[in-house]
Coordinates of C-alpha atoms in Angstrom, one line a residue:
M256 CA 5.3 -1.0 31.1
A257 CA 7.5 1.4 29.2
T258 CA 7.6 5.0 30.3
S259 CA 6.2 7.8 28.1
L260 CA 9.8 8.9 27.4
I261 CA 10.9 5.5 26.2
R262 CA 7.8 5.2 24.0
R263 CA 8.7 8.5 22.4
L264 CA 12.3 7.5 21.7
F265 CA 12.1 3.8 20.9
L266 CA 8.4 3.2 20.1
L267 CA 8.9 1.0 17.1
V268 CA 11.8 -1.0 18.7
V269 CA 10.0 -2.0 21.9
T270 CA 7.1 -4.3 20.9
A271 CA 3.7 -4.3 22.5
I272 CA 2.6 -7.9 22.1
M273 CA -1.1 -7.3 21.6
T274 CA -2.2 -7.4 25.2
C275 CA -3.2 -3.8 25.9
C276 CA -6.3 -1.8 25.3
I277 CA -5.6 1.0 22.8
A278 CA -6.6 4.5 23.3
P279 CA -9.1 6.0 20.8
A280 CA -7.8 7.6 17.6
A281 CA -5.9 10.7 18.6
E282 CA -3.8 13.6 17.3
V283 CA -0.5 12.6 15.7
S284 CA 1.3 14.3 18.6
D285 CA -0.3 11.9 21.2
F286 CA 2.6 9.4 21.3
D287 CA 1.0 7.6 24.2
S288 CA -1.8 6.2 22.0
I289 CA 0.6 4.8 19.4
N290 CA 1.6 1.1 19.8
L291 CA 3.5 -1.5 17.9
Y292 CA 2.3 -5.1 17.5
T293 CA 4.3 -8.2 16.7
L294 CA 2.7 -11.2 14.9
T295 CA 4.7 -14.5 14.7
N296 CA 3.9 -17.9 13.3
Q297 CA 5.2 -21.5 13.7
N298 CA 7.8 -20.8 11.0
N299 CA 9.3 -17.9 12.9
M300 CA 8.0 -15.4 10.4
V301 CA 7.6 -12.0 12.1
V302 CA 5.3 -9.1 11.1
K303 CA 5.3 -5.8 13.0
I304 CA 2.4 -3.3 12.6
T305 CA 1.8 0.1 14.3
N306 CA -1.5 1.8 14.7
Y307 CA 0.0 5.0 13.4
G308 CA -1.3 4.8 9.8
A309 CA -2.2 1.1 10.3
T310 CA 1.4 0.7 9.1
I311 CA 3.4 -2.5 8.4
T312 CA 6.8 -1.7 9.7
S313 CA 8.6 -5.1 9.3
I314 CA 8.1 -8.4 7.5
I315 CA 10.8 -10.8 8.5
V316 CA 10.8 -14.0 6.3
P317 CA 13.3 -16.8 5.5
D318 CA 15.3 -17.3 2.3
R319 CA 15.8 -20.7 0.7
N320 CA 18.5 -21.5 3.3
G321 CA 16.3 -20.5 6.2
D322 CA 18.2 -17.2 6.8
M323 CA 15.8 -14.5 8.0
A324 CA 15.7 -10.9 6.6
D325 CA 13.3 -8.0 6.8
V326 CA 11.9 -7.4 3.3
A327 CA 9.7 -4.3 4.0
L328 CA 11.2 -0.8 3.8
G329 CA 10.6 1.4 6.8
Y330 CA 11.9 3.1 9.9
D331 CA 12.8 2.1 13.5
N332 CA 11.1 5.0 15.2
V333 CA 7.7 6.7 14.9
E334 CA 9.1 10.2 14.5
S335 CA 10.6 9.2 11.1
Y336 CA 7.2 8.0 9.9
I337 CA 5.6 11.2 11.1
N338 CA 8.3 13.6 9.6
A339 CA 9.5 11.6 6.6
A340 CA 10.5 13.9 3.7
N341 CA 8.6 13.5 0.5
R342 CA 6.0 11.3 2.3
P343 CA 6.9 7.8 0.9
Y344 CA 3.9 6.1 2.7
F345 CA 6.1 3.2 3.8
G346 CA 3.8 0.3 4.8
S347 CA 0.8 2.4 5.5
V348 CA -2.9 2.2 4.7
V349 CA -3.7 5.0 2.2
G350 CA -7.1 6.5 1.7
R351 CA -9.9 7.6 1.8
Y352 CA -9.0 7.2 -1.9
G353 CA -5.7 5.5 -2.6
N354 CA -3.9 6.7 -5.7
R355 CA -4.9 9.8 -7.7
I356 CA -8.0 11.8 -8.4
A357 CA -7.7 14.3 -11.3
Q358 CA -7.5 18.0 -10.1
G359 CA -8.8 16.9 -6.7
Q360 CA -12.4 16.9 -7.9
F361 CA -15.2 14.5 -8.5
T362 CA -19.0 14.6 -8.8
L363 CA -21.3 12.3 -6.9
D364 CA -25.1 12.3 -7.3
G365 CA -24.8 15.7 -9.0
K366 CA -22.7 17.4 -6.3
E367 CA -19.1 18.4 -6.9
Y368 CA -16.6 17.7 -4.2
T369 CA -13.2 19.4 -4.0
L370 CA -10.2 17.6 -2.3
A371 CA -6.7 18.7 -1.4
T372 CA -4.3 18.8 -4.4
N373 CA -1.2 17.4 -2.8
D374 CA 0.4 15.9 -6.0
G375 CA 0.8 18.8 -8.4
E376 CA -2.7 19.7 -9.5
N377 CA -4.1 16.3 -8.4
H378 CA -5.2 14.5 -5.2
L379 CA -3.1 11.6 -4.0
H380 CA -3.6 8.9 -1.3
G381 CA -6.2 10.8 0.7
G382 CA -4.8 14.3 0.8
Q383 CA -2.8 16.3 3.4
M384 CA -3.9 14.2 6.3
G385 CA -4.8 10.8 4.8
F386 CA -5.2 7.6 6.7
D387 CA -1.4 7.1 6.8
K388 CA -1.2 10.2 9.1
V389 CA -3.7 9.4 11.8
V390 CA -3.7 7.1 14.8
W391 CA -6.1 4.2 14.5
D392 CA -7.9 2.3 17.3
A393 CA -6.6 -1.3 17.6
E394 CA -7.7 -4.5 19.2
R395 CA -6.4 -8.0 19.4
V396 CA -7.9 -10.7 17.1
D397 CA -6.7 -14.3 16.6
N398 CA -3.1 -14.2 15.5
G399 CA -3.6 -10.7 14.3
V400 CA -4.7 -7.2 15.0
K401 CA -7.8 -5.2 13.9
M402 CA -7.4 -1.5 13.4
T403 CA -10.3 1.0 13.0
Y404 CA -10.4 4.6 12.0
R405 CA -13.5 6.9 11.9
A406 CA -13.1 9.6 9.3
R407 CA -15.4 12.6 9.8
D408 CA -17.8 14.0 7.2
G409 CA -15.9 16.6 5.2
E410 CA -12.4 15.3 6.3
E411 CA -10.0 16.2 3.4
G412 CA -13.1 17.2 1.5
Y413 CA -14.8 13.7 1.3
P414 CA -18.5 13.4 2.2
G415 CA -19.8 11.1 4.9
N416 CA -18.7 9.8 8.3
L417 CA -16.8 6.7 7.3
T418 CA -15.9 3.9 9.6
L419 CA -13.1 1.8 8.2
S420 CA -11.4 -1.3 9.7
V421 CA -8.4 -3.3 8.5
S422 CA -7.6 -6.7 10.0
Y423 CA -4.1 -8.1 9.7
T424 CA -3.8 -11.8 10.2
L425 CA -0.6 -13.9 9.9
T426 CA -1.1 -17.5 8.9
N427 CA 1.2 -20.5 9.3
E428 CA 1.5 -20.6 5.5
N429 CA 3.5 -17.4 5.8
A430 CA 0.7 -15.3 4.5
I431 CA -0.4 -11.8 5.7
V432 CA -4.2 -11.5 5.2
M433 CA -5.5 -8.0 5.1
H434 CA -9.3 -7.7 5.2
Y435 CA -10.9 -4.2 4.9
E436 CA -14.5 -3.2 5.8
A437 CA -16.2 0.2 5.7
T438 CA -19.6 1.8 6.2
T439 CA -20.8 5.4 5.7
D440 CA -23.7 7.6 6.6
K441 CA -23.6 9.5 3.3
P442 CA -22.7 8.5 -0.3
T443 CA -19.0 8.7 -0.7
V444 CA -16.0 7.1 -2.5
V445 CA -13.7 4.6 -1.0
N446 CA -10.5 3.0 -2.4
V447 CA -8.0 1.9 0.3
T448 CA -4.9 -0.1 -0.1
N449 CA -1.7 -1.0 1.7
H450 CA 1.5 0.8 0.5
T451 CA 4.3 -1.6 1.6
Y452 CA 7.6 -1.3 -0.3
F453 CA 9.3 -4.7 -0.8
N454 CA 12.8 -5.7 -1.5
L455 CA 13.0 -9.5 -1.3
A456 CA 16.8 -9.4 -1.0
G457 CA 16.3 -7.4 2.2
E458 CA 15.5 -3.8 3.0
G459 CA 18.5 -1.6 2.4
E460 CA 19.7 -3.6 -0.6
P461 CA 20.4 -1.4 -3.5
T462 CA 17.9 -2.3 -6.2
I463 CA 14.8 -4.2 -7.2
N464 CA 15.5 -4.0 -10.9
D465 CA 16.7 -7.6 -10.9
H466 CA 13.6 -9.0 -9.2
I467 CA 11.4 -11.1 -11.5
L468 CA 7.8 -9.9 -11.7
R469 CA 4.7 -11.4 -13.2
I470 CA 1.4 -9.5 -13.3
N471 CA -1.8 -11.3 -14.3
A472 CA -3.1 -8.5 -16.6
S473 CA -3.4 -8.1 -20.3
K474 CA -4.4 -4.4 -20.1
F475 CA -3.1 -1.3 -18.3
T476 CA -4.4 2.3 -18.0
P477 CA -2.0 4.7 -19.7
V478 CA -1.5 8.0 -18.0
D479 CA -0.8 11.7 -18.8
S480 CA 2.2 13.6 -17.6
G481 CA 0.4 14.0 -14.2
L482 CA -0.1 10.3 -13.9
I483 CA -3.8 10.5 -14.4
P484 CA -5.3 7.8 -16.5
T485 CA -6.3 8.9 -20.0
G486 CA -9.4 6.6 -20.0
E487 CA -7.9 4.1 -22.4
L488 CA -7.5 0.4 -21.5
R489 CA -4.4 -0.5 -23.5
D490 CA -3.2 -4.0 -24.4
V491 CA 0.2 -4.7 -22.8
A492 CA 1.3 -6.9 -25.7
G493 CA 4.3 -5.6 -27.5
T494 CA 5.0 -2.9 -24.7
P495 CA 7.3 -2.7 -21.7
F496 CA 4.1 -3.2 -19.6
D497 CA 3.7 -6.9 -20.6
F498 CA 4.4 -8.8 -17.4
R499 CA 2.1 -11.7 -18.3
A500 CA 5.3 -13.9 -18.5
P501 CA 7.8 -13.3 -15.6
K502 CA 10.6 -10.9 -16.5
P503 CA 13.2 -8.8 -14.7
I504 CA 11.8 -5.4 -13.7
G505 CA 14.8 -3.6 -15.2
R506 CA 14.8 -5.3 -18.6
D507 CA 12.7 -2.7 -20.4
L508 CA 13.3 0.4 -18.3
Q509 CA 15.5 2.0 -20.9
S510 CA 12.7 1.9 -23.5
N511 CA 11.7 5.2 -25.0
D512 CA 8.0 4.4 -24.4
P513 CA 6.3 7.7 -23.5
Q514 CA 4.5 5.9 -20.6
L515 CA 7.8 5.1 -18.9
Q516 CA 8.8 8.8 -19.4
H517 CA 5.6 9.9 -17.7
G518 CA 6.1 7.6 -14.7
L519 CA 9.9 8.0 -14.6
G520 CA 9.7 4.2 -14.8
Y521 CA 6.9 2.0 -13.7
D522 CA 4.1 3.8 -11.8
H523 CA 1.0 2.4 -13.5
N524 CA -2.2 0.6 -12.9
W525 CA -2.8 -2.9 -14.4
V526 CA -6.4 -4.1 -14.9
L527 CA -6.4 -7.7 -13.7
D528 CA -7.5 -10.7 -15.9
R529 CA -10.0 -11.9 -13.3
E530 CA -12.0 -15.1 -13.8
E531 CA -14.4 -14.6 -10.8
A532 CA -15.2 -12.2 -8.0
G533 CA -13.2 -13.9 -5.3
L534 CA -9.6 -14.0 -4.2
E535 CA -7.3 -14.5 -7.1
L536 CA -3.6 -14.3 -7.9
A537 CA -2.7 -10.8 -9.1
A538 CA 1.1 -10.8 -9.1
T539 CA 4.2 -12.9 -8.3
L540 CA 7.6 -11.4 -7.3
Y541 CA 10.8 -13.5 -7.2
E542 CA 14.4 -12.6 -6.1
A543 CA 16.9 -15.2 -7.4
H544 CA 19.7 -14.7 -4.9
S545 CA 17.6 -15.3 -1.8
G546 CA 15.0 -17.5 -3.5
R547 CA 12.2 -15.5 -1.8
V548 CA 8.8 -15.4 -3.6
L549 CA 5.9 -13.1 -2.9
D550 CA 2.4 -13.9 -4.2
V551 CA -0.2 -11.1 -4.1
L552 CA -3.8 -12.3 -4.1
T553 CA -6.7 -9.9 -4.0
T554 CA -10.4 -9.4 -4.6
E555 CA -9.7 -6.1 -6.2
P556 CA -10.0 -5.4 -9.9
A557 CA -6.6 -3.8 -10.4
I558 CA -3.1 -3.4 -9.1
Q559 CA -0.6 -0.5 -9.1
F560 CA 3.0 -1.4 -9.7
Y561 CA 5.3 1.4 -8.4
G562 CA 9.0 0.8 -8.9
G563 CA 10.4 3.2 -6.3
N564 CA 11.2 5.8 -8.9
F565 CA 11.1 8.7 -6.3
L566 CA 13.5 7.1 -3.8
N567 CA 16.7 9.1 -4.0
G568 CA 18.9 8.1 -1.0
N569 CA 17.6 10.8 1.3
L570 CA 15.7 8.4 3.5
I571 CA 17.6 6.2 5.9
G572 CA 16.0 2.8 6.7
K573 CA 16.0 0.3 9.6
S574 CA 19.3 -1.1 8.4
G575 CA 21.0 2.3 8.6
K576 CA 21.3 2.3 4.8
P577 CA 19.9 5.0 2.6
Y578 CA 17.0 3.9 0.4
Q579 CA 18.4 4.4 -3.1
H580 CA 16.6 4.9 -6.4
R581 CA 14.4 1.9 -7.1
S582 CA 15.5 0.0 -4.0
G583 CA 11.9 -0.9 -3.2
L584 CA 8.7 -1.6 -5.0
C585 CA 4.9 -1.4 -4.2
L586 CA 2.2 -3.7 -5.5
E587 CA -1.0 -1.8 -4.5
T588 CA -4.2 -3.7 -5.0
Q589 CA -7.0 -1.3 -5.8
H590 CA -9.7 0.1 -8.1
S591 CA -8.2 2.1 -10.9
P592 CA -7.0 5.7 -10.3
D593 CA -9.5 8.5 -10.9
S594 CA -12.4 6.0 -11.0
P595 CA -14.8 8.5 -9.5
N596 CA -14.4 10.5 -12.7
R597 CA -14.7 7.3 -14.9
P598 CA -18.3 6.0 -14.6
E599 CA -17.5 3.3 -17.2
W600 CA -15.0 1.7 -14.8
P601 CA -15.9 -0.4 -11.7
S602 CA -17.5 1.9 -9.1
T603 CA -15.8 3.1 -5.9
T604 CA -19.1 4.6 -4.6
L605 CA -20.2 3.5 -1.1
R606 CA -23.7 4.3 0.1
P607 CA -25.5 4.1 3.5
G608 CA -26.6 0.6 4.2
E609 CA -23.8 -0.9 2.0
K610 CA -20.6 -2.4 3.2
Y611 CA -17.2 -1.9 1.5
E612 CA -15.4 -5.2 1.8
T613 CA -12.1 -6.3 0.2
T614 CA -9.3 -8.7 0.9
T615 CA -5.6 -8.8 -0.1
V616 CA -3.0 -11.4 0.8
Y617 CA 0.8 -11.2 0.8
R618 CA 1.9 -14.8 0.7
F619 CA 5.7 -15.6 1.0
G620 CA 7.6 -18.7 0.0
V621 CA 10.9 -19.8 -1.5
K622 CA 12.1 -21.6 -4.6

């Protein structure tokens, strides 16, 4: 059993293989309640997850030649996750509301709620102490780990005592299955997602602009200069936002489209072309040199593609290399940003007696 000092210094290097009972959710400073879990399958794929922020810290998968590499950006020590400059949310679960809420305000059942404005004048990813900045309870499940957090009524301004769990399961088909469930004792809003940054060439490689991306969506939600949706659902046809056919991410980045200027690149929400309510393919990512492929499947109605526009080389990753501009990307399955202020869009309201339930899968392969 590692000593407290070793856990403090090397917590994310020394792996706890899902055999211990985890302490209840604690203050961030309580290092002794933070653990790391390793999931493996018969193909030698490795996924590492910590209960600090329910964070995926590593995803190690083969390329077309069978060579293994870590394709998830992140750190090799917990202190860096806690103290990271500019809060990149590497690999974490974000919420209670992932993405943005305009001016940190929404009205529910006639009552106005005010949240932290931690992204200019807007609310982002749950506020100052979102789900990425807390310690979750954890328990072993079959070839996976289930993490639970109990958010208090009024925490970050949200109503209701919310109990949220996320189960991570690794299959022998090289798929990470993330299943979310939540209940509340008061009407509230919920929109949680995983915020892993991917580089299929390997974390620490310089760019994702040459990755080939397909998004199964014919409409996206344009944004204002604060990255808040305007309310329009705009056709992607004839715009740089058309990823219905696979194309290199960097191909249209130099376009003078005002939306790319607002996002400093791609940082937008696509409304998926769904055929039914179940699990469907939302996006496919391919990196030609390695041959690695990532399929993102989800039950959610939308996906945010963020191209790593705010990475600037100041953050040093597990490989010891700085994470440069656009050296990682996120594919965040979700409801659309600012949905609590858009009653015409799919609702994010959760009421007592109801269950919030959603599933997203990261499925890896090669070609």
